[in-house]
Amino acid sequence: MSLLAVGTVAFDDIETPFGRAEKVVGGAATYITLAASYFTDHLKIVSVIGDDFPQQELDFMASRGIDLDGLQVKEGEKSFFWAGKYHDNLNDRDTLDTQLNVLADFKPVLPDNYKDAEYLMLGNLTPSVQSEVIDQLNNRPKFIALDTMNFWMDTAMESLLQVLKKIDGLIINDEEARQLSGEHSLVKAAEVIHGMGPKHLVIKKGEHGALLFEGGKVFFAPALPLAEVFDPTGAGDTFAGGFMGYIARTGDLSFENMKRAVIYGSAMASFCVEKFGIERMKELNNKAINKRIARFVDLVNFDADIEL
Amino acid sequence: MSLLAVGTVAFDDIETPFGRAEKVVGGAATYITLAASYFTDHLKIVSVIGDDFPQQELDFMASRGIDLDGLQVKEGEKSFFWAGKYHDNLNDRDTLDTQLNVLADFKPVLPDNYKDAEYLMLGNLTPSVQSEVIDQLNNRPKFIALDTMNFWMDTAMESLLQVLKKIDGLIINDEEARQLSGEHSLVKAAEVIHGMGPKHLVIKKGEHGALLFEGGKVFFAPALPLAEVFDPTGAGDTFAGGFMGYIARTGDLSFENMKRAVIYGSAMASFCVEKFGIERMKELNNKAINKRIARFVDLVNFDADIEL
């Protein structure tokens, strides 16, 4: 079933303890759609780039089944650019440079054939832009998920609260959940955030896994313990892409299936960090993904041996 | 089967965001044996206290089946005392006061009926004292587990490395594993630590769960997401007590059973933090423990739906 992804398509300069990569392809919508492309062929993207974006990268995205009709190309302008350097622990990073470029005055415009999307993933962007996408749809999608960040809580909280009322699932990290809710306990944070609108909440904890909350229910997905993490860039967006891709493929919104979607998202993220940028995400296949899922099963599986 | 626990029996002053408690009963061996007492009746303790320790607390320990013959009482001296204050996040804490008192010149002496213990849990103490306990045993126990801390890595690394060669399982937290191994990745840290002696390694990550490593195998146990954590004091020792208590009860050293032991340890720790000090650990029963284990099953259980 069709999945529409909205977010940045960009260039990144990345420095980690393992090396540097300059002007590699990145952006939330890039990671989201690439991850989702292993689950569904009906992918559409809404974003904006400058005329500096390599045609071969666009061709590659098209080859993965991603419809680029909603990708605006601004002649004479530059694509969004981010540069960051990771600390030795790979959890913390410093942003060295951010150049909005084409993103500064981005107005999303949905082609007509996008307006009946069944599933919508709103990558991290200005909350008002996320709202504008929802408002252009002909019908309410079956499931709308949204990512955001602390910066919008600091600078655009009112419009963030507005868009939260329109969505089904919020996918954020633990620090963002704490800031948004004002609660340190993630269980209490989930209650507060449910009250803001989203019935489903995924809290990503990086190397510590992810939690799924729905009503009073909770599910925990571990992160795969890895000997080497080369580059965490895009792991969160890749998680979201795997999660929404799996939901779009199955069309099943039960809690049981959401749990699987969190595991598939975690598995895709565990691939993403193994190489720089989107490199690892280009070379996957179903067999590799299923083998990775089996490792998640092994990791947490135990026979409880209790009598109740 | 018999479990011998070695460690402090002490008083704690505890301050958390939820309140203060003064001169409450604490200490590693106290938490270890209390937790283990829900799994086995054959419990022995080696420790030292002053004449300031309340008889009713000793009577309570005896009522839980804990043999106190190895608990030295030093007339005219004071018990070990620790005072700490937790930060709002409950993960970080400042030590406000440490008074070694009777611990300053503690020489463990094993009563004869302790020398055939089948399972041994060496709580966090000077590594040379931990070694002295092993050396007094008539026979090599079936499983020796050890806890330690950064302080001994800084001040007594040589004797710590000596005792590590004599044990089967090391139970430490993530920061300790990183310092001991010099590796940031816990997967790599596990390889290095296996090379120091312990075939089994449990890395506790507090609210982020625990990892069990054995050879190339790895198992992850989540921590239960809790709305309120009142007091984390003793959670690590309670984990160790639940872990070793379950192993002593089952006498099964297979990886499958070690996984269950990690879950039981995690479940006991999840109780411990619900009240101040040892309060919650005094009032448990098998039904409550089994219900808690069932929540761990629910928390990570999913149907993978893959074809390999």
Coordinates of C-alpha atoms in Angstrom, one line a residue:
Chain A
M1 CA 0.0 0.0 0.0
S2 CA 1.2 3.5 -0.7
L3 CA 3.5 5.3 1.7
L4 CA 4.2 9.1 1.3
A5 CA 7.4 10.3 3.0
V6 CA 8.1 14.0 3.6
G7 CA 11.4 15.4 4.8
T8 CA 14.8 16.6 3.7
V9 CA 16.9 15.3 0.8
A10 CA 20.3 16.7 1.5
F11 CA 24.1 16.6 1.6
D12 CA 26.0 15.7 4.8
D13 CA 29.6 16.1 5.9
I14 CA 30.2 13.4 8.6
E15 CA 33.1 12.9 10.9
T16 CA 33.2 9.9 13.2
P17 CA 36.1 8.3 15.2
F18 CA 36.4 5.9 12.2
G19 CA 36.8 8.5 9.4
R20 CA 35.3 11.4 7.4
A21 CA 32.9 11.6 4.5
E22 CA 32.2 14.8 2.6
K23 CA 29.1 15.8 0.8
V24 CA 27.5 12.4 1.0
V25 CA 23.8 12.0 0.2
G26 CA 21.6 12.2 3.3
G27 CA 18.4 13.8 4.6
A28 CA 15.4 12.3 6.5
A29 CA 13.3 11.6 3.4
T30 CA 16.2 9.8 1.8
Y31 CA 16.8 7.4 4.7
I32 CA 13.0 6.9 5.3
T33 CA 12.3 6.0 1.7
L34 CA 15.4 3.8 1.2
A35 CA 14.5 1.8 4.3
A36 CA 10.8 1.6 3.3
S37 CA 11.7 0.5 -0.2
Y38 CA 12.6 -3.0 1.1
F39 CA 8.9 -3.4 2.2
T40 CA 6.8 -1.6 -0.4
D41 CA 7.0 -0.5 -4.0
H42 CA 4.4 2.3 -3.6
L43 CA 6.6 5.0 -2.4
K44 CA 6.3 8.7 -2.9
I45 CA 8.5 11.5 -1.7
V46 CA 7.8 15.2 -1.0
S47 CA 11.0 17.3 -0.6
V48 CA 13.1 20.0 -2.3
I49 CA 16.7 20.0 -3.6
G50 CA 18.9 22.4 -5.5
D51 CA 20.4 21.8 -9.0
D52 CA 23.5 20.6 -7.3
F53 CA 22.1 17.1 -6.6
P54 CA 23.6 14.3 -8.7
Q55 CA 21.3 12.8 -11.3
Q56 CA 22.7 9.3 -10.6
E57 CA 21.5 9.5 -7.0
L58 CA 18.0 10.4 -8.2
D59 CA 18.2 7.6 -10.7
F60 CA 19.1 5.2 -7.9
M61 CA 16.1 6.3 -5.8
A62 CA 13.8 5.8 -8.7
S63 CA 15.3 2.4 -9.2
R64 CA 14.2 1.5 -5.7
G65 CA 10.6 2.3 -6.7
I66 CA 10.5 5.8 -5.2
D67 CA 8.2 8.2 -7.1
L68 CA 10.1 11.5 -7.3
D69 CA 7.2 13.6 -8.8
G70 CA 6.9 15.5 -5.5
L71 CA 10.6 16.3 -5.3
Q72 CA 11.0 20.0 -6.2
V73 CA 14.3 21.0 -8.0
K74 CA 15.2 24.7 -7.5
E75 CA 17.4 25.9 -10.4
G76 CA 20.3 28.0 -9.3
E77 CA 20.0 27.0 -5.7
K78 CA 21.8 24.7 -3.4
S79 CA 20.5 21.6 -1.5
F80 CA 20.2 21.6 2.3
F81 CA 23.6 20.9 3.9
W82 CA 24.5 19.6 7.4
A83 CA 27.9 18.9 8.8
G84 CA 28.5 17.1 12.1
K85 CA 31.2 15.5 14.2
Y86 CA 30.5 12.5 16.5
H87 CA 32.2 12.1 19.9
D88 CA 34.1 8.9 20.7
N89 CA 31.0 7.4 22.3
L90 CA 29.1 7.9 19.0
N91 CA 26.0 8.9 21.0
D92 CA 26.8 12.6 21.2
R93 CA 27.5 14.8 18.2
D94 CA 28.3 18.5 17.5
T95 CA 26.7 20.2 14.6
L96 CA 29.5 22.1 12.8
D97 CA 27.4 23.7 10.0
T98 CA 23.8 23.9 8.9
Q99 CA 23.0 25.6 5.5
L100 CA 19.2 25.7 4.9
N101 CA 19.5 26.8 1.3
V102 CA 16.4 25.5 -0.6
L103 CA 14.8 24.5 2.7
A104 CA 14.6 28.2 3.9
D105 CA 11.3 28.9 1.9
F106 CA 10.1 25.3 1.2
K107 CA 6.4 25.0 0.4
P108 CA 5.4 21.4 0.0
V109 CA 3.2 20.8 -3.1
L110 CA 1.6 17.4 -3.4
P111 CA 1.1 16.1 -7.0
D112 CA -2.5 15.0 -7.5
N113 CA -1.6 11.3 -7.5
Y114 CA -0.1 11.8 -4.0
K115 CA -3.3 13.0 -2.4
D116 CA -4.7 9.6 -1.7
A117 CA -1.7 8.2 0.1
E118 CA -2.7 5.5 2.6
Y119 CA 0.2 5.9 4.9
L120 CA 2.1 9.1 5.7
M121 CA 5.5 9.6 7.3
L122 CA 6.3 13.2 8.2
G123 CA 10.1 13.4 8.7
N124 CA 11.6 16.1 11.0
L125 CA 10.7 19.5 9.5
T126 CA 9.0 22.8 10.6
P127 CA 5.7 21.7 12.2
S128 CA 3.7 24.1 10.0
V129 CA 5.2 22.5 6.9
Q130 CA 4.2 19.1 8.2
S131 CA 0.7 20.4 8.8
E132 CA 0.5 21.8 5.2
V133 CA 1.2 18.3 3.8
I134 CA -1.7 16.8 5.8
D135 CA -4.0 19.6 4.7
Q136 CA -3.4 18.9 1.0
L137 CA -4.6 15.3 1.2
N138 CA -7.9 14.2 -0.2
N139 CA -8.6 11.6 2.5
R140 CA -7.3 11.0 6.0
P141 CA -4.5 8.4 5.7
K142 CA -4.9 5.1 7.6
F143 CA -1.9 6.0 9.7
I144 CA 0.1 9.3 10.0
A145 CA 3.5 9.1 11.8
L146 CA 5.6 12.2 12.6
D147 CA 9.2 12.8 13.7
T148 CA 10.3 16.1 15.3
M149 CA 13.1 17.5 17.4
N150 CA 13.9 19.7 20.5
F151 CA 14.5 22.7 18.2
W152 CA 10.8 22.9 17.3
M153 CA 9.8 22.5 20.9
D154 CA 11.9 25.5 21.7
T155 CA 10.9 27.7 18.8
A156 CA 7.5 26.5 17.4
M157 CA 5.7 24.6 20.3
E158 CA 2.3 26.0 19.4
S159 CA 2.3 24.7 15.8
L160 CA 3.9 21.5 16.9
L161 CA 1.0 20.9 19.4
Q162 CA -1.4 21.7 16.5
V163 CA 0.1 19.0 14.1
L164 CA 0.3 16.5 17.0
K165 CA -3.5 16.6 17.1
K166 CA -3.7 15.4 13.5
I167 CA -1.4 12.4 13.7
D168 CA -1.5 8.8 14.9
G169 CA 2.0 7.9 15.8
L170 CA 4.9 10.0 17.2
I171 CA 8.4 8.7 16.7
I172 CA 11.0 10.6 18.8
N173 CA 14.0 9.9 21.0
D174 CA 14.0 9.8 24.8
E175 CA 15.3 13.3 25.4
E176 CA 12.7 14.7 23.0
A177 CA 9.9 12.7 24.8
R178 CA 11.2 14.1 28.2
Q179 CA 11.2 17.7 26.9
L180 CA 7.9 17.5 25.2
S181 CA 6.1 16.0 28.2
G182 CA 8.0 17.6 31.0
E183 CA 8.3 14.1 32.6
H184 CA 11.5 12.3 33.2
S185 CA 9.9 8.8 33.5
L186 CA 9.2 7.6 30.0
V187 CA 6.0 5.8 31.2
K188 CA 4.7 9.1 32.5
A189 CA 5.9 10.9 29.4
A190 CA 3.9 8.5 27.3
E191 CA 0.7 9.3 29.2
V192 CA 1.2 13.0 28.7
I193 CA 2.0 12.6 25.0
H194 CA -1.0 10.4 24.4
G195 CA -3.0 13.3 25.8
M196 CA -1.6 15.6 23.1
G197 CA -3.0 13.4 20.3
P198 CA -0.9 10.5 19.2
K199 CA -2.4 7.2 20.2
H200 CA 0.9 5.4 19.3
L201 CA 4.3 6.6 20.6
V202 CA 7.7 5.2 19.8
I203 CA 10.5 6.4 21.9
K204 CA 13.9 5.6 20.4
K205 CA 16.8 5.2 22.8
G206 CA 19.7 4.7 20.3
E207 CA 22.0 1.9 21.4
H208 CA 19.5 1.1 24.2
G209 CA 16.6 0.1 21.9
A210 CA 13.1 1.5 21.5
L211 CA 9.8 1.5 23.4
L212 CA 6.3 1.3 21.9
F213 CA 3.4 2.7 23.9
E214 CA -0.3 2.4 23.0
G215 CA -2.9 3.0 25.7
G216 CA -1.7 1.2 28.7
K217 CA 0.4 -1.3 26.7
V218 CA 4.1 -1.2 26.3
F219 CA 6.6 -3.1 24.1
F220 CA 10.4 -3.0 24.2
A221 CA 12.6 -3.7 21.2
P222 CA 16.3 -4.0 21.9
A223 CA 19.1 -2.5 19.8
L224 CA 21.4 -5.1 18.4
P225 CA 24.7 -5.1 20.3
L226 CA 27.3 -4.2 17.6
A227 CA 31.1 -4.5 17.8
E228 CA 31.4 -1.5 15.4
V229 CA 29.1 1.5 14.8
F230 CA 30.7 3.4 12.0
D231 CA 28.2 6.2 11.5
P232 CA 24.9 6.8 13.4
T233 CA 23.7 9.4 10.9
G234 CA 20.3 8.6 9.6
A235 CA 19.7 5.7 12.0
G236 CA 16.5 7.3 13.5
D237 CA 15.1 8.1 10.0
T238 CA 16.0 4.6 8.9
F239 CA 14.1 3.2 11.9
A240 CA 11.0 5.3 10.9
G241 CA 11.3 4.1 7.3
G242 CA 11.5 0.5 8.3
F243 CA 8.6 0.9 10.8
M244 CA 6.3 2.7 8.3
G245 CA 7.4 0.5 5.4
Y246 CA 6.4 -2.6 7.3
I247 CA 3.1 -1.1 8.4
A248 CA 2.4 -0.1 4.8
R249 CA 3.2 -3.6 3.5
T250 CA 1.0 -5.3 6.1
G251 CA -1.8 -2.8 6.4
D252 CA -2.3 -4.1 9.9
L253 CA -2.6 -1.5 12.7
S254 CA -2.9 -4.0 15.6
F255 CA -0.6 -3.7 18.6
E256 CA 0.9 -7.1 17.7
N257 CA 1.8 -5.9 14.2
M258 CA 3.1 -2.6 15.5
K259 CA 5.5 -4.6 17.7
R260 CA 6.8 -6.3 14.6
A261 CA 7.1 -2.9 12.9
V262 CA 9.3 -1.7 15.7
I263 CA 11.5 -4.7 15.4
Y264 CA 11.8 -4.2 11.6
G265 CA 12.6 -0.5 12.1
S266 CA 15.3 -1.5 14.7
A267 CA 16.7 -4.1 12.3
M268 CA 17.0 -1.5 9.4
A269 CA 18.6 1.0 11.8
S270 CA 21.2 -1.7 12.8
F271 CA 22.2 -2.0 9.2
C272 CA 22.3 1.8 8.6
V273 CA 25.1 2.4 11.2
E274 CA 27.4 -0.2 9.7
K275 CA 28.7 2.1 7.0
F276 CA 28.9 5.8 6.2
G277 CA 25.7 7.6 5.1
I278 CA 23.3 5.6 3.0
E279 CA 25.9 3.2 1.7
R280 CA 24.8 0.1 3.7
M281 CA 21.1 0.9 2.9
K282 CA 21.8 0.5 -0.8
E283 CA 23.0 -3.1 -0.7
L284 CA 20.4 -5.0 1.4
N285 CA 18.0 -7.7 0.3
N286 CA 15.2 -9.7 1.9
K287 CA 17.4 -12.6 3.0
A288 CA 19.8 -10.3 4.9
I289 CA 16.9 -8.5 6.5
N290 CA 15.2 -11.8 7.6
K291 CA 18.5 -13.0 9.0
R292 CA 18.9 -9.8 11.0
I293 CA 15.3 -10.2 12.3
A294 CA 16.2 -13.7 13.5
R295 CA 19.1 -12.2 15.5
F296 CA 16.6 -9.9 17.3
V297 CA 14.4 -13.0 18.1
D298 CA 17.5 -14.8 19.5
L299 CA 18.6 -11.7 21.5
V300 CA 15.5 -11.5 23.7
N301 CA 14.0 -15.0 23.5
F302 CA 13.8 -16.9 26.7
D303 CA 11.6 -19.7 28.2
A304 CA 10.2 -18.1 31.3
D305 CA 9.5 -21.4 33.2
I306 CA 6.9 -19.9 35.5
E307 CA 3.6 -21.1 36.9
L308 CA 1.0 -18.4 37.6
Chain B
M1 CA 21.6 -25.7 46.8
S2 CA 23.8 -23.6 49.1
L3 CA 24.7 -20.0 48.1
L4 CA 27.4 -18.1 50.0
A5 CA 27.3 -14.3 49.7
V6 CA 30.1 -12.1 50.7
G7 CA 29.8 -8.3 51.0
T8 CA 28.9 -5.4 53.2
V9 CA 26.1 -5.2 55.8
A10 CA 25.8 -1.6 56.5
F11 CA 23.8 1.6 57.1
D12 CA 22.9 4.1 54.4
D13 CA 21.6 7.6 54.4
I14 CA 19.7 8.1 51.1
E15 CA 18.3 11.2 49.5
T16 CA 16.3 10.9 46.2
P17 CA 13.9 13.5 44.6
F18 CA 11.1 11.7 46.5
G19 CA 12.5 12.0 50.0
R20 CA 15.2 11.1 52.5
A21 CA 15.8 8.1 54.7
E22 CA 18.5 8.0 57.4
K23 CA 20.5 5.1 58.8
V24 CA 18.5 2.5 56.9
V25 CA 19.8 -1.0 56.6
G26 CA 21.8 -1.6 53.4
G27 CA 25.0 -3.2 52.1
A28 CA 25.7 -5.5 49.2
A29 CA 25.4 -8.7 51.1
T30 CA 22.1 -7.6 52.6
Y31 CA 20.5 -7.0 49.2
I32 CA 22.1 -10.1 47.7
T33 CA 20.9 -12.5 50.4
L34 CA 17.4 -10.9 50.7
A35 CA 16.8 -11.3 46.9
A36 CA 18.3 -14.8 46.9
S37 CA 16.2 -15.8 49.8
Y38 CA 13.1 -16.0 47.5
F39 CA 14.9 -18.8 45.6
T40 CA 16.8 -20.9 48.1
D41 CA 16.8 -21.6 51.8
H42 CA 20.5 -22.5 51.9
L43 CA 22.0 -19.1 52.3
K44 CA 25.2 -18.2 54.2
I45 CA 26.6 -14.7 54.6
V46 CA 30.2 -13.6 55.3
S47 CA 30.5 -10.0 56.4
V48 CA 31.2 -7.7 59.4
I49 CA 29.2 -5.3 61.5
G50 CA 29.6 -3.2 64.6
D51 CA 27.7 -3.5 67.8
D52 CA 25.4 -0.7 66.6
F53 CA 23.4 -3.0 64.2
P54 CA 19.8 -3.7 65.4
Q55 CA 19.1 -7.2 66.6
Q56 CA 15.7 -7.1 65.0
E57 CA 17.2 -6.7 61.6
L58 CA 19.5 -9.7 62.2
D59 CA 16.5 -11.7 63.4
F60 CA 14.7 -10.7 60.2
M61 CA 17.5 -11.9 58.1
A62 CA 17.6 -15.2 60.0
S63 CA 13.9 -15.5 59.5
R64 CA 14.5 -15.4 55.7
G65 CA 16.7 -18.5 56.1
I66 CA 20.0 -16.6 56.0
D67 CA 22.8 -18.3 58.1
L68 CA 24.6 -15.6 60.0
D69 CA 27.4 -17.6 61.5
G70 CA 29.9 -15.9 59.2
L71 CA 28.8 -12.4 60.2
Q72 CA 31.4 -11.0 62.5
V73 CA 30.2 -8.6 65.2
K74 CA 32.9 -6.1 66.4
E75 CA 32.2 -4.9 69.9
G76 CA 32.7 -1.2 70.5
E77 CA 32.9 -0.5 66.7
K78 CA 30.6 0.9 64.2
S79 CA 29.1 -0.6 61.0
F80 CA 30.1 0.5 57.6
F81 CA 28.2 3.7 56.6
W82 CA 27.4 5.3 53.3
A83 CA 25.5 8.5 52.5
G84 CA 24.4 9.4 49.0
K85 CA 22.2 11.8 47.1
Y86 CA 20.6 11.0 43.8
H87 CA 20.1 13.5 41.0
D88 CA 16.7 14.2 39.4
N89 CA 17.4 11.6 36.7
L90 CA 18.0 8.9 39.4
N91 CA 20.9 7.5 37.3
D92 CA 23.6 9.8 38.7
R93 CA 24.4 10.1 42.4
D94 CA 26.9 11.9 44.6
T95 CA 28.5 10.1 47.5
L96 CA 28.2 12.5 50.5
D97 CA 30.0 10.4 53.1
T98 CA 31.7 7.0 53.4
Q99 CA 32.8 5.7 56.8
L100 CA 34.6 2.4 56.5
N101 CA 34.5 1.7 60.3
V102 CA 34.6 -2.1 60.8
L103 CA 35.3 -2.6 57.1
A104 CA 38.8 -0.9 57.4
D105 CA 40.5 -4.1 58.6
F106 CA 38.0 -6.8 57.6
K107 CA 39.4 -10.3 57.4
P108 CA 36.8 -12.7 56.2
V109 CA 36.7 -15.9 58.2
L110 CA 34.6 -18.8 56.9
P111 CA 33.0 -21.1 59.4
D112 CA 33.7 -24.7 58.7
N113 CA 30.2 -25.4 57.5
Y114 CA 30.6 -22.7 54.9
K115 CA 33.6 -24.2 53.2
D116 CA 31.6 -26.5 50.9
A117 CA 29.4 -23.8 49.4
E118 CA 28.2 -24.8 45.9
Y119 CA 27.6 -21.3 44.7
L120 CA 29.5 -18.2 45.7
M121 CA 28.5 -14.5 45.1
L122 CA 31.4 -12.1 45.9
G123 CA 29.8 -8.7 46.4
N124 CA 31.8 -5.5 45.7
L125 CA 34.7 -5.5 48.2
T126 CA 38.5 -5.1 48.1
P127 CA 39.6 -7.7 45.4
S128 CA 42.2 -9.2 47.9
V129 CA 39.4 -9.9 50.4
Q130 CA 37.3 -11.5 47.6
S131 CA 40.4 -13.7 46.8
E132 CA 40.8 -14.7 50.5
V133 CA 37.3 -16.0 50.6
I134 CA 37.9 -18.3 47.6
D135 CA 41.1 -19.5 49.1
Q136 CA 39.4 -20.7 52.3
L137 CA 36.9 -23.0 50.5
N138 CA 37.5 -26.8 50.6
N139 CA 36.2 -27.3 47.1
R140 CA 35.9 -25.2 44.0
P141 CA 32.2 -24.0 43.9
K142 CA 30.1 -24.9 40.8
F143 CA 29.8 -21.2 40.0
I144 CA 31.6 -18.1 41.4
A145 CA 30.2 -14.7 40.5
L146 CA 31.9 -11.4 41.4
D147 CA 30.9 -7.7 41.5
T148 CA 33.4 -4.9 41.5
M149 CA 33.7 -1.2 40.8
N150 CA 35.8 1.5 39.1
F151 CA 37.5 2.3 42.4
W152 CA 39.3 -1.0 42.5
M153 CA 40.3 -0.7 38.8
D154 CA 41.9 2.6 39.8
T155 CA 43.6 1.5 43.0
A156 CA 44.0 -2.3 43.0
M157 CA 44.0 -3.4 39.3
E158 CA 46.6 -6.1 39.8
S159 CA 44.7 -7.9 42.6
L160 CA 41.4 -7.5 40.7
L161 CA 43.0 -9.2 37.7
Q162 CA 44.2 -12.0 40.0
V163 CA 40.7 -12.7 41.4
L164 CA 39.1 -12.5 37.9
K165 CA 41.2 -15.5 37.0
K166 CA 39.5 -17.5 39.7
I167 CA 35.8 -16.8 38.9
D168 CA 33.1 -17.9 36.4
G169 CA 30.9 -14.9 36.1
L170 CA 31.5 -11.1 36.4
I171 CA 28.5 -8.9 37.1
I172 CA 29.3 -5.2 36.5
N173 CA 27.7 -2.1 34.9
D174 CA 28.4 -0.7 31.5
E175 CA 30.8 2.0 32.6
E176 CA 32.8 -0.5 34.7
A177 CA 32.9 -2.9 31.7
R178 CA 34.3 -0.1 29.5
Q179 CA 36.9 0.9 32.0
L180 CA 38.0 -2.6 32.7
S181 CA 38.3 -3.5 29.0
G182 CA 39.4 -0.2 27.5
E183 CA 36.7 -0.8 24.9
H184 CA 33.7 1.4 24.3
S185 CA 31.7 -1.2 22.4
L186 CA 30.2 -3.6 24.9
V187 CA 30.6 -6.4 22.4
K188 CA 34.3 -5.8 22.2
A189 CA 34.5 -5.2 26.0
A190 CA 33.0 -8.7 26.5
E191 CA 35.7 -10.3 24.4
V192 CA 38.4 -8.6 26.3
I193 CA 36.9 -9.5 29.7
H194 CA 36.3 -13.1 28.7
G195 CA 40.1 -13.1 28.1
M196 CA 40.7 -12.1 31.7
G197 CA 39.0 -15.2 33.0
P198 CA 35.2 -15.0 33.4
K199 CA 33.4 -17.2 30.9
H200 CA 30.1 -15.4 31.8
L201 CA 29.7 -11.7 31.8
V202 CA 26.6 -9.7 32.8
I203 CA 26.7 -6.0 32.0
K204 CA 24.0 -4.1 33.9
K205 CA 22.7 -0.9 32.2
G206 CA 20.3 0.3 34.9
E207 CA 17.1 1.5 33.3
H208 CA 18.4 0.2 30.0
G209 CA 18.4 -3.4 31.0
A210 CA 21.2 -6.0 31.1
L211 CA 23.3 -8.0 28.6
L212 CA 24.6 -11.5 29.2
F213 CA 27.6 -12.7 27.2
E214 CA 29.0 -16.2 27.0
G215 CA 31.5 -17.1 24.3
G216 CA 30.0 -15.7 21.1
K217 CA 26.4 -15.7 22.4
V218 CA 24.6 -12.7 23.7
F219 CA 21.2 -12.2 25.5
F220 CA 19.5 -9.0 26.3
A221 CA 17.1 -8.5 29.2
P222 CA 15.1 -5.3 29.3
A223 CA 14.5 -3.2 32.4
L224 CA 10.8 -2.8 33.2
P225 CA 9.7 0.7 32.3
L226 CA 8.5 2.1 35.6
A227 CA 6.4 5.2 36.3
E228 CA 8.2 5.8 39.6
V229 CA 11.7 4.9 40.7
F230 CA 11.8 5.8 44.4
D231 CA 15.3 4.7 45.3
P232 CA 17.9 2.9 43.0
T233 CA 20.1 2.0 46.1
G234 CA 20.8 -1.7 46.1
A235 CA 19.3 -2.5 42.7
G236 CA 22.6 -3.9 41.3
D237 CA 23.1 -6.1 44.3
T238 CA 19.5 -7.2 44.2
F239 CA 20.0 -8.2 40.6
A240 CA 23.0 -10.2 41.5
G241 CA 21.1 -11.9 44.4
G242 CA 18.2 -12.8 42.1
F243 CA 20.5 -14.1 39.4
M244 CA 22.6 -16.2 41.8
G245 CA 19.6 -17.3 43.8
Y246 CA 17.9 -18.6 40.7
I247 CA 21.1 -20.4 39.6
A248 CA 21.5 -22.0 43.0
R249 CA 17.8 -23.1 43.0
T250 CA 18.1 -24.7 39.5
G251 CA 21.7 -25.9 39.6
D252 CA 21.6 -25.5 35.8
L253 CA 24.6 -23.6 34.2
S254 CA 23.3 -23.8 30.6
F255 CA 23.0 -20.6 28.6
E256 CA 19.3 -21.0 28.4
N257 CA 19.1 -21.1 32.2
M258 CA 21.5 -18.2 32.6
K259 CA 19.1 -16.2 30.4
R260 CA 16.3 -16.9 32.9
A261 CA 18.6 -16.0 35.8
V262 CA 19.2 -12.6 34.2
I263 CA 15.4 -12.1 33.9
Y264 CA 14.9 -13.1 37.5
G265 CA 17.6 -10.8 38.6
S266 CA 16.1 -7.9 36.6
A267 CA 12.6 -8.7 38.1
M268 CA 14.0 -8.6 41.6
A269 CA 15.8 -5.3 40.9
S270 CA 12.5 -3.8 39.5
F271 CA 10.9 -4.5 42.9
C272 CA 13.9 -3.1 44.8
V273 CA 13.6 0.4 43.4
E274 CA 9.9 0.8 44.2
K275 CA 10.6 1.7 47.9
F276 CA 13.4 3.0 50.0
G277 CA 16.3 0.7 51.0
I278 CA 15.4 -2.9 51.5
E279 CA 11.7 -2.1 52.4
R280 CA 10.2 -3.6 49.2
M281 CA 12.4 -6.7 49.4
K282 CA 11.0 -7.6 52.7
E283 CA 7.4 -8.1 51.5
L284 CA 7.6 -10.2 48.3
N285 CA 6.3 -13.6 47.6
N286 CA 6.4 -16.2 44.8
K287 CA 3.1 -15.0 43.3
A288 CA 4.3 -11.4 43.0
I289 CA 7.6 -12.5 41.5
N290 CA 5.9 -14.8 38.9
K291 CA 3.5 -12.0 38.0
R292 CA 6.5 -9.7 37.5
I293 CA 8.3 -12.3 35.3
A294 CA 5.2 -12.5 33.2
R295 CA 5.4 -8.7 32.6
F296 CA 9.0 -9.2 31.3
V297 CA 7.7 -11.9 28.9
D298 CA 5.0 -9.5 27.6
L299 CA 7.4 -6.7 27.3
V300 CA 9.7 -8.3 24.7
N301 CA 7.5 -11.0 23.2
F302 CA 6.7 -10.7 19.5
D303 CA 5.8 -13.0 16.7
A304 CA 8.6 -12.4 14.1
D305 CA 6.6 -13.6 11.0
I306 CA 9.7 -14.3 8.9
E307 CA 10.6 -17.0 6.5
L308 CA 14.3 -17.9 6.4

